[in-house]
Coordinates of C-alpha atoms and ligand atoms in Angstrom, one line a residue:
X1 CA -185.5 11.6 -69.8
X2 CA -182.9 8.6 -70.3
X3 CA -183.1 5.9 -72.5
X4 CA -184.7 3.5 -70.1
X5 CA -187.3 6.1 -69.8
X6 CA -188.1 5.5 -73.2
X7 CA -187.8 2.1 -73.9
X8 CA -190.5 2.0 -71.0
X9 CA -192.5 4.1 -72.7
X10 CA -192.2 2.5 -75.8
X11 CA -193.6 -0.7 -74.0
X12 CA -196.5 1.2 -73.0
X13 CA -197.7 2.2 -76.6
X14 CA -201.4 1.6 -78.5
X15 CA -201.2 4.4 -81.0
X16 CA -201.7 1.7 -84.4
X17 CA -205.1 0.3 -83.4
X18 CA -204.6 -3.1 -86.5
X19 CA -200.7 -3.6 -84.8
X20 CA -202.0 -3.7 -81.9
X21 CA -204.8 -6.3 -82.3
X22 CA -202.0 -8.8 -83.9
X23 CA -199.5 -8.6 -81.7
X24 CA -202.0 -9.5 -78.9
X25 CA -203.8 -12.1 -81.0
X26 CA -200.7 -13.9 -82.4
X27 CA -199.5 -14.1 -78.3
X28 CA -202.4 -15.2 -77.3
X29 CA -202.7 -18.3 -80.1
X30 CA -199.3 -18.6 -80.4
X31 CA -197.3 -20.8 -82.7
X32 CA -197.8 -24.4 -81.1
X33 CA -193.7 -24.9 -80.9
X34 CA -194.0 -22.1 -78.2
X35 CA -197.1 -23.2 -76.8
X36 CA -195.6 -23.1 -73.4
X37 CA -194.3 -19.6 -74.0
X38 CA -195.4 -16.4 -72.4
X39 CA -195.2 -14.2 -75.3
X40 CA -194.4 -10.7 -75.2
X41 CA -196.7 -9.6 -77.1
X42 CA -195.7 -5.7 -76.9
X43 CA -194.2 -2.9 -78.6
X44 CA -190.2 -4.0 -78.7
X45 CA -187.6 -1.3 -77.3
X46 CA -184.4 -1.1 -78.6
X47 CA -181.4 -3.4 -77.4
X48 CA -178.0 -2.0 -76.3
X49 CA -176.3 0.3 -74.7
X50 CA -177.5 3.7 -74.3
X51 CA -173.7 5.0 -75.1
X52 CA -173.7 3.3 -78.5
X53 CA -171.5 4.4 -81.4
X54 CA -173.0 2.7 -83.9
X55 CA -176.8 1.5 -84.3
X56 CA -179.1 -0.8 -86.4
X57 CA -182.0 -0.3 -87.6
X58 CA -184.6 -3.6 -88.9
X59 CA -188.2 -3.4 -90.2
X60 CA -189.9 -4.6 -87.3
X61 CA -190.5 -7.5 -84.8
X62 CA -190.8 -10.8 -86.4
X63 CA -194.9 -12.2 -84.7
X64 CA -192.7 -15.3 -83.0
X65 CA -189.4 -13.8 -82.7
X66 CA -189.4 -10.1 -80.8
X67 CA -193.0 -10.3 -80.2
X68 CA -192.6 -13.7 -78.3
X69 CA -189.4 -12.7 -76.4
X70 CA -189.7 -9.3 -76.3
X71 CA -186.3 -8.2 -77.3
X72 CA -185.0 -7.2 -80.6
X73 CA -184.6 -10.1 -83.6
X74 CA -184.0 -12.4 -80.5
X75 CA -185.6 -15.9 -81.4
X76 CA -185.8 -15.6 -84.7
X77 CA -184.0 -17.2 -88.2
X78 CA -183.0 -13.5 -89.1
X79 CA -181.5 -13.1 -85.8
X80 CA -179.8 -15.9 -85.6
X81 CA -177.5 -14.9 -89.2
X82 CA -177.2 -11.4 -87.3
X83 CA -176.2 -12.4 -83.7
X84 CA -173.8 -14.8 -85.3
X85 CA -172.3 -12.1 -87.4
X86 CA -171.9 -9.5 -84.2
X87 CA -170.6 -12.3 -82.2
X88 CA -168.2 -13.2 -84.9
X89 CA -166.7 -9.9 -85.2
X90 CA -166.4 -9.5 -82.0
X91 CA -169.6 -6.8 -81.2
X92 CA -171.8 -9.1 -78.9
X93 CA -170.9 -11.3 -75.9
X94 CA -172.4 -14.4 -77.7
X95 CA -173.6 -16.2 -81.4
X96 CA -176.9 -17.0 -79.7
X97 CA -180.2 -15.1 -79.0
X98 CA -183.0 -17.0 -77.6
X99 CA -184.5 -15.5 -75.4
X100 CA -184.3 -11.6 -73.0
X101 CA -182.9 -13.3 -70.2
X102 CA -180.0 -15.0 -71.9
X103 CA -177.3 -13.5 -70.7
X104 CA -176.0 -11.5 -74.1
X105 CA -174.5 -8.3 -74.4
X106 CA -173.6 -5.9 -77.2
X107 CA -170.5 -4.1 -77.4
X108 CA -171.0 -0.4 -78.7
X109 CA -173.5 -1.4 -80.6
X110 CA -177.6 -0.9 -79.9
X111 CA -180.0 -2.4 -82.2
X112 CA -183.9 -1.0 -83.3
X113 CA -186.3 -0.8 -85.5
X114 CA -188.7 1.9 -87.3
X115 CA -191.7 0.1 -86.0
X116 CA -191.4 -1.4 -82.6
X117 CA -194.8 -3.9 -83.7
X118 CA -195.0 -7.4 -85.1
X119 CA -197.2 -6.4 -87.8
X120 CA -199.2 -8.9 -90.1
X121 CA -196.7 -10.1 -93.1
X122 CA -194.3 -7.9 -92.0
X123 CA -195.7 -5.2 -93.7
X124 CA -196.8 -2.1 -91.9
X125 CA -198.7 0.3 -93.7
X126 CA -197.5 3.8 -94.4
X127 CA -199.6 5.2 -91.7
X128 CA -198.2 2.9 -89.2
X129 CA -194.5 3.7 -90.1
X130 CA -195.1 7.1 -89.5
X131 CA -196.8 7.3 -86.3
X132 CA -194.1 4.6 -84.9
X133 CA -191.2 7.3 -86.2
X134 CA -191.7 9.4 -83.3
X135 CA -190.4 6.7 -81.2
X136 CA -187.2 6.4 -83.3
X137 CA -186.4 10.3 -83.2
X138 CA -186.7 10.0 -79.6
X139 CA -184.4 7.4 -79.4
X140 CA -182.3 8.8 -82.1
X141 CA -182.0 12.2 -80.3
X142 CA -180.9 10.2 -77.2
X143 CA -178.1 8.5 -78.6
X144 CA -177.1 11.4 -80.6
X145 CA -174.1 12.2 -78.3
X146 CA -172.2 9.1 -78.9
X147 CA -173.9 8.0 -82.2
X148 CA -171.0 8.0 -85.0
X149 CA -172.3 4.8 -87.4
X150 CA -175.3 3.4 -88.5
X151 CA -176.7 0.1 -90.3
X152 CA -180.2 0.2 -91.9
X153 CA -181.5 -3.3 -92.9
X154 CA -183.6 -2.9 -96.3
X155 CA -185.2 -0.3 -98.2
X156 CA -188.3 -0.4 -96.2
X157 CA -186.2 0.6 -92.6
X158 CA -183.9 3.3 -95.0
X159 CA -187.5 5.0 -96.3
X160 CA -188.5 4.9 -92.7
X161 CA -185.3 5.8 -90.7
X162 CA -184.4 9.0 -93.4
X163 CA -187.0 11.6 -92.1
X164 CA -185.8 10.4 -88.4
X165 CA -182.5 11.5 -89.0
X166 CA -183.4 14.5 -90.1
X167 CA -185.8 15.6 -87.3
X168 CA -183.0 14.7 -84.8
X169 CA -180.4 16.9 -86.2
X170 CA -178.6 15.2 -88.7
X171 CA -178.1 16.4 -92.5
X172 CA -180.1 14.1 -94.4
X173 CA -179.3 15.3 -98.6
X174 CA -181.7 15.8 -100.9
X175 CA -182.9 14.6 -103.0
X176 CA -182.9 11.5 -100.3
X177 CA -180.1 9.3 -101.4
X178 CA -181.8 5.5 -102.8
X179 CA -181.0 2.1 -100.6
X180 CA -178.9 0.0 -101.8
X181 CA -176.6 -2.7 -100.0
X182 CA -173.4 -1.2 -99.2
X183 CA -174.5 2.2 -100.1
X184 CA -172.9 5.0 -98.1
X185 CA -173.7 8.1 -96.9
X186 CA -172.4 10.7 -94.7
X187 CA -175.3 12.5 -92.7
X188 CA -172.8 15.4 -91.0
X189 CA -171.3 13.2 -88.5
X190 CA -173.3 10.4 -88.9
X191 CA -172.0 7.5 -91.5
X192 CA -175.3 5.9 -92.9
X193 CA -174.6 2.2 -94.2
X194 CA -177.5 0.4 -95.9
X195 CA -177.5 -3.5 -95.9
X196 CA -179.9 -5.9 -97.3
X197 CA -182.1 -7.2 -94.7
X198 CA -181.0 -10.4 -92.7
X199 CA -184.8 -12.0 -93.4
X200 CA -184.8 -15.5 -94.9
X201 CA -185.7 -14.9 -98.1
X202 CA -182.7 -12.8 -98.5
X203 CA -180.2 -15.6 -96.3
X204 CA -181.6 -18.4 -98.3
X205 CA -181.3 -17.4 -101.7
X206 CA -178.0 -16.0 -101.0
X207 CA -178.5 -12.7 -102.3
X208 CA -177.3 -11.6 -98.7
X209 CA -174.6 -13.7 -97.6
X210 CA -172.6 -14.0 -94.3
X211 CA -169.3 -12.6 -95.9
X212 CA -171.2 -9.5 -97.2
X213 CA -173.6 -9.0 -94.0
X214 CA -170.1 -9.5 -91.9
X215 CA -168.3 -6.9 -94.2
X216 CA -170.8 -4.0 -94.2
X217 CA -170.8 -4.2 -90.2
X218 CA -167.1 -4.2 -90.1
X219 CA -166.8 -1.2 -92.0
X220 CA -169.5 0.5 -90.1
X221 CA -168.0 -0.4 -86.7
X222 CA -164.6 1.1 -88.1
X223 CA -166.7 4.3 -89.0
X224 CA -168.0 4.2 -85.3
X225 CA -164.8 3.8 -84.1
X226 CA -165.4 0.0 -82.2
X227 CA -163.1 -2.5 -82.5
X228 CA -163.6 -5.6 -84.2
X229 CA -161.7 -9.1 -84.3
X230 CA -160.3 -10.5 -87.6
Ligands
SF4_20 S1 -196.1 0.4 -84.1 FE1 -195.1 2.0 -82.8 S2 -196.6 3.7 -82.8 FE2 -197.7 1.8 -83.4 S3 -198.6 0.9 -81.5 FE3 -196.6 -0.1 -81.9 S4 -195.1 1.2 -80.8 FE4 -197.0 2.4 -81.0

């Protein structure tokens, strides 16, 4: 099985009966600036290329963002301060992500998340993460070949993306190192770089700002090995 194989798969998925129900409620009533949208409304797959070096790992659709568009943090505020950022340093084709169709590209770089559901609040239960991680081990064991580099965004994706990496191969220490932004830790041939999450409340109050967001994704794309512009 390739990737695309899974990412269809992925699609296909009804394990979380409550995710379910609001991710097909909030696209059928919508949010009434995107009343004319066809929403999604779907498990999300990941985004990128299935050679990837280095990958990056979110929470979870945003109701309007993903769930709307159907690609990962594409239409949303938080995905707008990390397209920018990729673009910026040079590892996607353009700042902007509004939509699946428009156009952008990512260079060596494939972006997903522990739970591929817009759940309500953002907050998935326990229950929910862990039924969703099969997914991510999947995927993780697919991209294992290439994968050198990765970037979780918040505690909640690090708690959820730890036991992944250790069913697909990886070393994972223990006692489980804690997230922290810019926290660092080598998984046997896997660099693991957390990051605060791009969500407003963190982009707003400034307690993630661009030059920090920019400057963990530099250093993980140098441990990936991918180029990136000044
Ligand atoms: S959150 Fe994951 S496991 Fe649950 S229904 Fe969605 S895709 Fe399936």
């Amino acid at each position: 099985m390739n990737l695309s194989d899974l990412d269809h798969r992925i699609t296909g998925c009804r394990a979380c009966p409550r995710l379910v129900a609001w991710r097909e409620e909030v696209a059928r009533t919508k949010r009434a600036a995107f009343a004319d949208w066809t929403y999604w409304g779907r498990p999300v797959p990941g985004f990128g290329p299935a050679d990837a070096s280095l990958l990056i790992i979110g929470l979870a659709p945003a109701a309007h963002g993903a769930n709307r568009t159907g690609r990962m943090f594409t239409g949303d505020r938080s995905g707008d301060v990390l397209y920018e950022a990729l673009y910026d340093i040079g590892l996607a084709s353009q700042p902007t992500a509004v939509s699946a169709d428009d156009g952008l590209e990512l260079y060596g770089l494939r972006i997903t998340s522990p739970v591929r559901c817009a759940p309500p609040a953002n907050k998935p239960t326990p229950e929910e993460r862990d039924t969703c991680r099969s997914w991510l081990v999947e995927e993780l064991t697919l991209l294992r070949p290439t994968l050198r580099a990765v970037v979780v965004l918040g505690a909640f994706g690090w708690q959820a993306a730890l036991p992944a990496f250790a069913a697909a191969g990886w070393q994972v220490p223990r006692p489980r190192p804690a997230f922290g932004h810019g926290t660092q830790v080598s998984l046997g041939g896997l660099d693991l770089f957390g990051c605060f999450h791009v969500s407003q409340r963190n982009t707003f109050t400034g307690k993630l700002t661009p030059a920090m967001l920019r400057g963990v994704l530099r250093t993980a794309a140098g441990a990936a090995g991918l180029p990136t512009t000044p």
